[in-house]
Amino acid sequence: MKSVGEICSDLIRFDTTNPGSGERPAAEYVATLLADAGIQPTVFESAPGRTTVVARIEGDSPDALLIHGHLDVVPADPAEWQLHPFSGEITDGCVYGRGAVDMKGSCSMTIATALDLAARGVRPKRDVVLAFLADEEATGDYGSRYAVTSHRSLFDGVTEAISESGGFSVTSGNERIYPVAVGERGTSWMKVTAHGVAGHGSRPPVDNPVATLAHALSRVASYQWPVRLTPAVAALIEDLAEITGQPIDLDRLDAEAARLGSLGSLFKAQMRNSANPTMLNAGYKVNVVPSTAEAHIDGRYLPGLQEEFLSTIDELLGPKITREFVNLEEAPSAPYPSSFFDEMAASLVAEDPQARPVPYVMSGGTDAKSFARIGIKGYGFAPLMLRPDLDYFGMFHGKDERVPVEGLEFGVKVLTRLLTGSN
């Protein structure tokens, strides 16, 4: 049976860059591993090459848990990497390559756990649905959104789900903090357009849409969004104060986040909404004022704050700018405190007695948004024990992405405890 490190390495060697040729080869690899272990996979495509694998492992209760991950990755320029991003090379105790953290490493932990349970003939305490999805790095139209609409029955009985961006260790002194995500910010990707009067570039401006758009984007980029502490973020800050033994001043949270370093990064981007201009398009000739100018904005908002976010955006853009959504997704949240959160926490502590699990809200988004549409409560829990010097957040979409093999092995042990209840 392949080790978790070998599975991760194999998955990275499949170039599943999105946009690209699709996830089909990686999906077939996953389906073959599961089938050879006696776990029957369902493989389907939303478009040629855009392939998803779903399988169900029967447990002692039909009240099912979903473990989902995505097989696609963002682009990587080999010239910027020490090792080729699709080599999957294992060196210095780490698996290197695009997707090592986001999120083929997590997928490999799920696969290795499932294969081990099957090899030992161990039934989980509840049904477990495994989903290896296409297209998370875009909108999910070819992956999770398609899965929950066209293959809804595969998720019957699922009440909770776990996936990426939670359960990793952050070292502080002699303690390891493990943030477990109980929610994530909503997504508001927008195309904004300024309309004006076309004319010769040498003449005095009448209503230049490029200038109008530039001023509007400057207002958006420089706006200081107010702090809005959601219950989960407030609970995180309270826990961090207790763990560190130092009070955290709620009236100066930006300074406190900087003081706390890696611990501060757990709430720095999660205590307010945000909007970043990311793309620009205007004009076709240097001496022609165009009639329109366009830009894209990546907006993120906290649970319950969509209306406040959009009204602020409209005010910042001004009356001459129109906007349309490229992608609008709710900000999902999962119950906390909850018995299932306690189960995840107990599984971590059982494998790492120094573990201090805390609630956490993701700054970005995941496929949990799609599953929330069908009533599945999603948590971020892909357990990893990381080296203190490894910049976990910097690995996401960054160069020289890598994950420790020992960390993956730790994750398999934690997942096994969670699924079997052997804490």
CSV table of C-alpha atoms in Angstrom, one decimal:
chain,number,residue,atom,x,y,z
A,1,MET,CA,0.0,0.0,0.0
A,2,LYS,CA,1.3,3.4,-0.9
A,3,SER,CA,2.3,5.8,1.9
A,4,VAL,CA,0.7,9.2,2.3
A,5,GLY,CA,3.9,10.9,1.1
A,6,GLU,CA,4.0,8.8,-2.1
A,7,ILE,CA,0.3,9.5,-2.8
A,8,CYS,CA,0.9,13.2,-2.4
A,9,SER,CA,3.9,13.1,-4.7
A,10,ASP,CA,2.0,11.1,-7.3
A,11,LEU,CA,-0.9,13.6,-7.2
A,12,ILE,CA,1.4,16.6,-7.7
A,13,ARG,CA,2.9,15.0,-10.8
A,14,PHE,CA,-0.5,15.4,-12.5
A,15,ASP,CA,-0.5,18.9,-13.9
A,16,THR,CA,-4.1,19.9,-13.0
A,17,THR,CA,-3.6,23.7,-13.5
A,18,ASN,CA,-6.8,25.6,-13.6
A,19,PRO,CA,-7.4,26.8,-16.3
A,20,GLY,CA,-5.9,23.9,-18.1
A,21,SER,CA,-6.7,20.5,-19.6
A,22,GLY,CA,-8.6,19.3,-16.6
A,23,GLU,CA,-8.5,17.0,-13.7
A,24,ARG,CA,-9.2,13.7,-15.5
A,25,PRO,CA,-5.8,11.9,-15.1
A,26,ALA,CA,-5.6,12.7,-11.4
A,27,ALA,CA,-9.2,11.7,-10.8
A,28,GLU,CA,-8.6,8.4,-12.5
A,29,TYR,CA,-5.6,7.8,-10.3
A,30,VAL,CA,-7.7,8.4,-7.2
A,31,ALA,CA,-10.5,6.3,-8.4
A,32,THR,CA,-8.1,3.4,-9.1
A,33,LEU,CA,-6.6,3.6,-5.6
A,34,LEU,CA,-10.0,3.5,-4.1
A,35,ALA,CA,-11.4,0.7,-6.3
A,36,ASP,CA,-8.3,-1.5,-5.7
A,37,ALA,CA,-9.0,-1.1,-1.9
A,38,GLY,CA,-12.6,-2.2,-2.4
A,39,ILE,CA,-14.1,1.3,-2.1
A,40,GLN,CA,-16.4,1.8,-5.1
A,41,PRO,CA,-15.9,5.2,-6.7
A,42,THR,CA,-18.4,7.2,-8.8
A,43,VAL,CA,-16.6,9.2,-11.5
A,44,PHE,CA,-18.3,11.9,-13.5
A,45,GLU,CA,-17.5,14.9,-15.7
A,46,SER,CA,-19.2,18.3,-15.9
A,47,ALA,CA,-17.3,19.0,-19.1
A,48,PRO,CA,-14.6,17.2,-21.0
A,49,GLY,CA,-11.7,16.6,-18.6
A,50,ARG,CA,-13.4,18.3,-15.7
A,51,THR,CA,-13.7,15.2,-13.5
A,52,THR,CA,-14.8,14.5,-10.0
A,53,VAL,CA,-14.6,11.4,-7.9
A,54,VAL,CA,-17.1,10.5,-5.1
A,55,ALA,CA,-17.2,7.4,-2.9
A,56,ARG,CA,-19.0,6.3,0.2
A,57,ILE,CA,-17.6,4.2,3.0
A,58,GLU,CA,-20.3,2.5,5.0
A,59,GLY,CA,-20.1,3.0,8.8
A,60,ASP,CA,-22.0,2.1,11.9
A,61,SER,CA,-24.4,5.0,11.4
A,62,PRO,CA,-25.9,6.4,8.2
A,63,ASP,CA,-25.5,9.9,9.6
A,64,ALA,CA,-22.7,10.8,7.2
A,65,LEU,CA,-19.6,12.9,7.3
A,66,LEU,CA,-18.2,14.4,4.0
A,67,ILE,CA,-14.5,14.8,3.5
A,68,HIS,CA,-14.0,16.9,0.4
A,69,GLY,CA,-10.9,18.2,-1.5
A,70,HIS,CA,-10.1,19.6,-4.9
A,71,LEU,CA,-7.7,18.2,-7.5
A,72,ASP,CA,-7.1,21.4,-9.4
A,73,VAL,CA,-4.3,23.8,-8.6
A,74,VAL,CA,-3.4,27.4,-9.5
A,75,PRO,CA,-0.7,28.0,-12.2
A,76,ALA,CA,3.0,27.8,-11.3
A,77,ASP,CA,6.0,29.3,-13.2
A,78,PRO,CA,8.8,26.7,-13.1
A,79,ALA,CA,11.4,29.6,-13.5
A,80,GLU,CA,10.4,30.9,-10.0
A,81,TRP,CA,10.8,27.6,-8.2
A,82,GLN,CA,13.8,25.8,-6.8
A,83,LEU,CA,12.3,22.5,-7.9
A,84,HIS,CA,9.9,22.0,-10.7
A,85,PRO,CA,6.4,22.6,-9.4
A,86,PHE,CA,5.1,19.4,-10.9
A,87,SER,CA,8.0,17.2,-9.9
A,88,GLY,CA,6.5,16.0,-6.6
A,89,GLU,CA,10.0,15.6,-5.4
A,90,ILE,CA,10.5,14.5,-1.8
A,91,THR,CA,13.5,16.2,-0.2
A,92,ASP,CA,14.5,17.5,3.2
A,93,GLY,CA,11.5,15.6,4.6
A,94,CYS,CA,9.0,17.6,2.5
A,95,VAL,CA,6.9,16.9,-0.6
A,96,TYR,CA,7.5,19.8,-3.0
A,97,GLY,CA,5.2,21.0,-5.7
A,98,ARG,CA,2.1,22.9,-6.7
A,99,GLY,CA,-0.8,21.6,-4.6
A,100,ALA,CA,1.3,20.3,-1.7
A,101,VAL,CA,-0.6,22.4,0.7
A,102,ASP,CA,-3.5,23.5,-1.6
A,103,MET,CA,-4.7,20.8,-1.5
A,104,LYS,CA,-3.3,17.6,-2.8
A,105,GLY,CA,-1.5,17.0,0.5
A,106,SER,CA,-4.9,17.0,2.2
A,107,CYS,CA,-6.4,14.8,-0.5
A,108,SER,CA,-3.5,12.3,0.0
A,109,MET,CA,-4.3,12.2,3.8
A,110,THR,CA,-7.9,11.4,3.1
A,111,ILE,CA,-7.0,8.7,0.6
A,112,ALA,CA,-4.3,7.1,2.8
A,113,THR,CA,-6.8,7.1,5.8
A,114,ALA,CA,-9.5,5.4,3.7
A,115,LEU,CA,-7.0,2.8,2.3
A,116,ASP,CA,-5.7,2.0,5.7
A,117,LEU,CA,-9.2,1.5,7.2
A,118,ALA,CA,-10.1,-0.7,4.2
A,119,ALA,CA,-6.9,-2.8,4.5
A,120,ARG,CA,-7.6,-3.4,8.2
A,121,GLY,CA,-11.3,-4.0,7.8
A,122,VAL,CA,-12.2,-1.2,10.2
A,123,ARG,CA,-15.6,0.4,9.8
A,124,PRO,CA,-15.9,4.1,10.6
A,125,LYS,CA,-18.4,5.1,13.3
A,126,ARG,CA,-20.6,6.8,10.7
A,127,ASP,CA,-20.8,6.7,6.9
A,128,VAL,CA,-18.0,8.7,5.3
A,129,VAL,CA,-18.4,10.3,1.9
A,130,LEU,CA,-15.2,11.2,0.0
A,131,ALA,CA,-15.3,13.8,-2.7
A,132,PHE,CA,-12.3,14.8,-4.9
A,133,LEU,CA,-13.5,17.7,-6.9
A,134,ALA,CA,-12.7,19.7,-10.0
A,135,ASP,CA,-12.6,23.5,-10.4
A,136,GLU,CA,-12.3,24.8,-6.8
A,137,GLU,CA,-9.7,27.3,-7.9
A,138,ALA,CA,-12.2,29.0,-10.1
A,139,THR,CA,-15.9,29.3,-9.2
A,140,GLY,CA,-16.7,25.6,-8.7
A,141,ASP,CA,-19.1,25.5,-11.6
A,142,TYR,CA,-17.4,22.4,-13.0
A,143,GLY,CA,-16.8,20.9,-9.6
A,144,SER,CA,-18.7,21.3,-6.3
A,145,ARG,CA,-21.6,23.3,-7.8
A,146,TYR,CA,-22.1,20.7,-10.5
A,147,ALA,CA,-21.8,17.9,-7.9
A,148,VAL,CA,-24.5,19.3,-5.5
A,149,THR,CA,-27.0,20.0,-8.4
A,150,SER,CA,-26.5,17.1,-10.8
A,151,HIS,CA,-25.4,14.4,-8.3
A,152,ARG,CA,-27.2,15.4,-5.2
A,153,SER,CA,-28.1,11.9,-4.1
A,154,LEU,CA,-24.4,11.0,-3.6
A,155,PHE,CA,-24.5,13.3,-0.5
A,156,ASP,CA,-27.7,11.9,1.1
A,157,GLY,CA,-27.4,11.7,4.8
A,158,VAL,CA,-24.4,14.1,5.1
A,159,THR,CA,-24.8,16.6,8.0
A,160,GLU,CA,-21.2,17.9,8.4
A,161,ALA,CA,-18.2,18.2,6.2
A,162,ILE,CA,-14.5,18.8,6.7
A,163,SER,CA,-12.0,20.2,4.2
A,164,GLU,CA,-9.0,22.5,3.8
A,165,SER,CA,-7.6,25.5,5.6
A,166,GLY,CA,-7.9,24.4,9.2
A,167,GLY,CA,-6.4,22.0,11.7
A,168,PHE,CA,-2.8,23.0,11.0
A,169,SER,CA,-0.4,23.8,13.8
A,170,VAL,CA,0.9,27.3,14.6
A,171,THR,CA,3.7,27.2,17.2
A,172,SER,CA,3.8,29.8,20.0
A,173,GLY,CA,6.4,29.2,22.7
A,174,ASN,CA,5.9,25.7,24.1
A,175,GLU,CA,2.3,25.4,22.7
A,176,ARG,CA,0.9,24.4,19.4
A,177,ILE,CA,-2.3,26.2,18.4
A,178,TYR,CA,-4.6,24.3,15.9
A,179,PRO,CA,-7.2,26.7,14.4
A,180,VAL,CA,-10.2,24.7,13.3
A,181,ALA,CA,-12.3,26.7,10.8
A,182,VAL,CA,-16.0,27.2,11.7
A,183,GLY,CA,-16.7,29.6,8.9
A,184,GLU,CA,-15.3,31.6,6.0
A,185,ARG,CA,-15.8,35.0,4.5
A,186,GLY,CA,-18.2,35.3,1.6
A,187,THR,CA,-17.1,36.0,-1.9
A,188,SER,CA,-18.1,38.9,-4.1
A,189,TRP,CA,-16.1,39.0,-7.3
A,190,MET,CA,-17.3,42.0,-9.3
A,191,LYS,CA,-16.7,43.5,-12.7
A,192,VAL,CA,-17.1,47.3,-12.5
A,193,THR,CA,-17.5,49.5,-15.5
A,194,ALA,CA,-17.2,53.3,-15.9
A,195,HIS,CA,-19.0,54.9,-18.8
A,196,GLY,CA,-18.0,58.2,-20.4
A,197,VAL,CA,-17.6,60.2,-23.6
A,198,ALA,CA,-15.2,58.9,-26.3
A,199,GLY,CA,-13.0,61.5,-28.0
A,200,HIS,CA,-9.5,62.5,-29.1
A,201,GLY,CA,-6.8,62.1,-26.4
A,202,SER,CA,-5.4,65.6,-27.2
A,203,ARG,CA,-8.6,67.5,-26.3
A,204,PRO,CA,-9.6,68.7,-22.8
A,205,PRO,CA,-11.4,65.8,-21.0
A,206,VAL,CA,-15.2,65.9,-21.0
A,207,ASP,CA,-16.1,62.6,-19.2
A,208,ASN,CA,-13.1,60.3,-19.2
A,209,PRO,CA,-14.1,56.9,-18.0
A,210,VAL,CA,-10.5,55.8,-17.4
A,211,ALA,CA,-10.1,58.7,-14.9
A,212,THR,CA,-13.4,58.0,-13.3
A,213,LEU,CA,-12.5,54.4,-12.8
A,214,ALA,CA,-9.1,55.2,-11.5
A,215,HIS,CA,-10.5,57.5,-8.9
A,216,ALA,CA,-13.1,54.9,-7.9
A,217,LEU,CA,-10.6,52.1,-7.6
A,218,SER,CA,-8.3,54.4,-5.5
A,219,ARG,CA,-11.2,55.0,-3.1
A,220,VAL,CA,-11.9,51.2,-2.8
A,221,ALA,CA,-8.2,50.3,-2.3
A,222,SER,CA,-7.6,52.9,0.3
A,223,TYR,CA,-10.8,52.5,2.3
A,224,GLN,CA,-10.2,51.3,5.9
A,225,TRP,CA,-13.0,48.8,6.5
A,226,PRO,CA,-14.2,48.9,10.1
A,227,VAL,CA,-13.6,46.1,12.5
A,228,ARG,CA,-16.6,43.7,12.8
A,229,LEU,CA,-16.0,40.9,15.3
A,230,THR,CA,-18.2,37.9,14.6
A,231,PRO,CA,-18.8,35.5,17.5
A,232,ALA,CA,-16.3,33.0,16.1
A,233,VAL,CA,-13.5,35.5,15.7
A,234,ALA,CA,-14.2,37.0,19.2
A,235,ALA,CA,-14.0,33.5,20.6
A,236,LEU,CA,-10.6,32.9,18.9
A,237,ILE,CA,-9.2,36.2,20.3
A,238,GLU,CA,-10.4,35.2,23.7
A,239,ASP,CA,-8.7,31.8,23.5
A,240,LEU,CA,-5.5,33.3,22.2
A,241,ALA,CA,-5.4,35.6,25.1
A,242,GLU,CA,-5.8,32.7,27.5
A,243,ILE,CA,-3.2,30.6,25.8
A,244,THR,CA,-0.6,33.3,25.6
A,245,GLY,CA,-1.4,34.6,29.1
A,246,GLN,CA,-1.5,38.2,27.7
A,247,PRO,CA,-4.6,40.3,27.3
A,248,ILE,CA,-5.5,41.3,23.7
A,249,ASP,CA,-6.8,44.9,23.4
A,250,LEU,CA,-9.9,44.9,21.3
A,251,ASP,CA,-9.6,48.6,20.6
A,252,ARG,CA,-6.3,48.2,18.7
A,253,LEU,CA,-6.5,44.8,17.0
A,254,ASP,CA,-4.3,45.7,14.1
A,255,ALA,CA,-1.4,46.5,16.4
A,256,GLU,CA,-2.2,43.4,18.4
A,257,ALA,CA,-2.2,41.2,15.3
A,258,ALA,CA,1.3,42.6,14.4
A,259,ARG,CA,2.5,42.0,18.0
A,260,LEU,CA,1.3,38.4,18.0
A,261,GLY,CA,3.0,37.5,14.6
A,262,SER,CA,1.8,34.1,13.4
A,263,LEU,CA,-1.0,34.0,15.9
A,264,GLY,CA,-2.1,37.4,14.8
A,265,SER,CA,-2.4,36.2,11.3
A,266,LEU,CA,-5.3,34.0,12.5
A,267,PHE,CA,-7.6,37.0,12.9
A,268,LYS,CA,-5.9,39.9,11.1
A,269,ALA,CA,-7.8,39.3,7.8
A,270,GLN,CA,-10.9,37.9,9.5
A,271,MET,CA,-12.0,40.9,11.6
A,272,ARG,CA,-13.3,43.0,8.7
A,273,ASN,CA,-14.5,42.9,5.1
A,274,SER,CA,-12.1,43.6,2.3
A,275,ALA,CA,-12.0,44.6,-1.4
A,276,ASN,CA,-9.0,44.5,-3.7
A,277,PRO,CA,-8.9,45.8,-7.3
A,278,THR,CA,-7.2,43.0,-9.2
A,279,MET,CA,-7.7,43.5,-13.0
A,280,LEU,CA,-7.9,46.6,-15.4
A,281,ASN,CA,-9.0,46.9,-19.0
A,282,ALA,CA,-9.5,50.2,-20.9
A,283,GLY,CA,-8.8,51.7,-24.3
A,284,TYR,CA,-7.3,50.5,-27.5
A,285,LYS,CA,-5.1,53.4,-28.7
A,286,VAL,CA,-3.0,56.0,-26.8
A,287,ASN,CA,-4.6,59.0,-28.5
A,288,VAL,CA,-8.2,57.9,-28.1
A,289,VAL,CA,-10.3,58.4,-25.0
A,290,PRO,CA,-12.5,55.3,-24.8
A,291,SER,CA,-16.2,55.2,-23.9
A,292,THR,CA,-15.8,52.6,-21.2
A,293,ALA,CA,-13.2,51.3,-18.7
A,294,GLU,CA,-13.5,48.1,-16.8
A,295,ALA,CA,-11.9,46.5,-13.7
A,296,HIS,CA,-12.4,43.5,-11.5
A,297,ILE,CA,-12.6,43.6,-7.7
A,298,ASP,CA,-12.1,40.7,-5.3
A,299,GLY,CA,-14.5,41.4,-2.4
A,300,ARG,CA,-14.8,39.3,0.8
A,301,TYR,CA,-17.2,39.8,3.6
A,302,LEU,CA,-17.8,38.3,7.0
A,303,PRO,CA,-20.8,36.1,7.8
A,304,GLY,CA,-23.9,38.3,8.1
A,305,LEU,CA,-22.4,41.4,6.5
A,306,GLN,CA,-23.2,41.0,2.8
A,307,GLU,CA,-25.6,43.9,2.7
A,308,GLU,CA,-23.3,46.3,4.6
A,309,PHE,CA,-20.4,45.3,2.3
A,310,LEU,CA,-22.3,45.9,-0.9
A,311,SER,CA,-23.7,49.2,0.2
A,312,THR,CA,-20.2,50.4,1.1
A,313,ILE,CA,-18.9,49.3,-2.3
A,314,ASP,CA,-21.6,51.2,-4.1
A,315,GLU,CA,-20.8,54.4,-2.1
A,316,LEU,CA,-17.1,54.0,-2.8
A,317,LEU,CA,-17.6,53.4,-6.5
A,318,GLY,CA,-19.9,56.4,-7.0
A,319,PRO,CA,-22.8,57.0,-9.3
A,320,LYS,CA,-20.9,56.7,-12.6
A,321,ILE,CA,-19.8,53.2,-12.0
A,322,THR,CA,-21.9,50.1,-12.6
A,323,ARG,CA,-21.1,46.7,-11.2
A,324,GLU,CA,-22.0,43.1,-12.0
A,325,PHE,CA,-21.2,39.9,-10.1
A,326,VAL,CA,-18.7,37.5,-11.6
A,327,ASN,CA,-19.2,35.3,-8.5
A,328,LEU,CA,-21.3,35.9,-5.4
A,329,GLU,CA,-21.2,33.4,-2.6
A,330,GLU,CA,-22.7,33.5,0.9
A,331,ALA,CA,-20.4,33.4,3.9
A,332,PRO,CA,-21.1,30.0,5.4
A,333,SER,CA,-20.7,29.2,9.1
A,334,ALA,CA,-20.8,26.0,11.1
A,335,PRO,CA,-22.1,25.5,14.7
A,336,TYR,CA,-19.6,26.5,17.4
A,337,PRO,CA,-19.5,25.4,20.2
A,338,SER,CA,-20.6,21.9,19.0
A,339,SER,CA,-20.1,18.3,19.8
A,340,PHE,CA,-18.5,17.7,16.4
A,341,PHE,CA,-15.9,20.5,17.0
A,342,ASP,CA,-15.1,18.8,20.3
A,343,GLU,CA,-14.6,15.5,18.4
A,344,MET,CA,-12.1,17.2,16.1
A,345,ALA,CA,-10.3,18.8,19.0
A,346,ALA,CA,-10.1,15.5,20.9
A,347,SER,CA,-8.6,13.8,17.9
A,348,LEU,CA,-5.9,16.5,17.7
A,349,VAL,CA,-5.1,16.3,21.4
A,350,ALA,CA,-4.9,12.5,21.3
A,351,GLU,CA,-2.1,12.7,18.8
A,352,ASP,CA,-0.5,15.9,20.1
A,353,PRO,CA,-0.9,16.5,23.9
A,354,GLN,CA,0.4,20.0,23.3
A,355,ALA,CA,-2.4,20.8,20.9
A,356,ARG,CA,-4.6,23.8,21.7
A,357,PRO,CA,-7.5,23.7,19.3
A,358,VAL,CA,-9.3,27.1,18.7
A,359,PRO,CA,-12.1,28.3,16.5
A,360,TYR,CA,-11.1,30.1,13.3
A,361,VAL,CA,-12.7,31.9,10.3
A,362,MET,CA,-11.0,31.5,6.9
A,363,SER,CA,-10.2,34.7,5.1
A,364,GLY,CA,-10.7,33.0,1.7
A,365,GLY,CA,-13.3,30.6,0.3
A,366,THR,CA,-13.6,26.9,-0.3
A,367,ASP,CA,-16.0,24.4,-1.8
A,368,ALA,CA,-17.8,24.5,1.6
A,369,LYS,CA,-19.9,27.2,0.1
A,370,SER,CA,-21.5,24.8,-2.5
A,371,PHE,CA,-22.2,22.2,0.1
A,372,ALA,CA,-23.8,24.7,2.4
A,373,ARG,CA,-26.4,25.2,-0.3
A,374,ILE,CA,-27.7,21.7,0.4
A,375,GLY,CA,-27.6,22.1,4.2
A,376,ILE,CA,-24.1,20.6,4.9
A,377,LYS,CA,-22.2,22.4,7.7
A,378,GLY,CA,-18.6,22.8,6.7
A,379,TYR,CA,-15.5,22.9,8.9
A,380,GLY,CA,-11.9,23.5,7.9
A,381,PHE,CA,-10.1,20.5,9.3
A,382,ALA,CA,-7.1,19.1,7.3
A,383,PRO,CA,-4.9,18.3,10.3
A,384,LEU,CA,-1.1,19.0,9.9
A,385,MET,CA,1.6,19.3,12.5
A,386,LEU,CA,4.0,21.8,10.9
A,387,ARG,CA,7.5,22.8,11.5
A,388,PRO,CA,7.6,26.1,13.4
A,389,ASP,CA,9.6,27.8,10.6
A,390,LEU,CA,7.2,26.8,7.8
A,391,ASP,CA,5.1,29.7,6.6
A,392,TYR,CA,1.8,27.8,6.0
A,393,PHE,CA,-0.1,30.8,4.7
A,394,GLY,CA,2.7,31.7,2.4
A,395,MET,CA,2.5,28.2,0.8
A,396,PHE,CA,-1.0,28.9,-0.6
A,397,HIS,CA,-0.5,29.9,-4.2
A,398,GLY,CA,3.1,30.7,-3.4
A,399,LYS,CA,6.4,29.5,-4.9
A,400,ASP,CA,8.3,26.5,-3.5
A,401,GLU,CA,5.0,25.1,-2.0
A,402,ARG,CA,5.8,22.1,0.2
A,403,VAL,CA,4.4,20.0,3.0
A,404,PRO,CA,6.3,17.9,5.6
A,405,VAL,CA,5.9,14.2,5.2
A,406,GLU,CA,5.7,13.8,9.0
A,407,GLY,CA,2.9,16.4,9.0
A,408,LEU,CA,0.9,14.3,6.5
A,409,GLU,CA,1.5,11.2,8.5
A,410,PHE,CA,0.2,13.0,11.6
A,411,GLY,CA,-2.9,14.1,9.7
A,412,VAL,CA,-3.7,10.4,8.8
A,413,LYS,CA,-3.5,9.5,12.5
A,414,VAL,CA,-5.8,12.3,13.5
A,415,LEU,CA,-8.3,11.6,10.7
A,416,THR,CA,-8.3,7.9,11.7
A,417,ARG,CA,-9.1,8.8,15.3
A,418,LEU,CA,-11.9,11.2,14.1
A,419,LEU,CA,-13.5,8.6,11.8
A,420,THR,CA,-13.3,5.6,14.2
A,421,GLY,CA,-13.8,7.5,17.5
A,422,SER,CA,-10.6,5.9,19.0
A,423,ASN,CA,-9.6,8.9,21.1
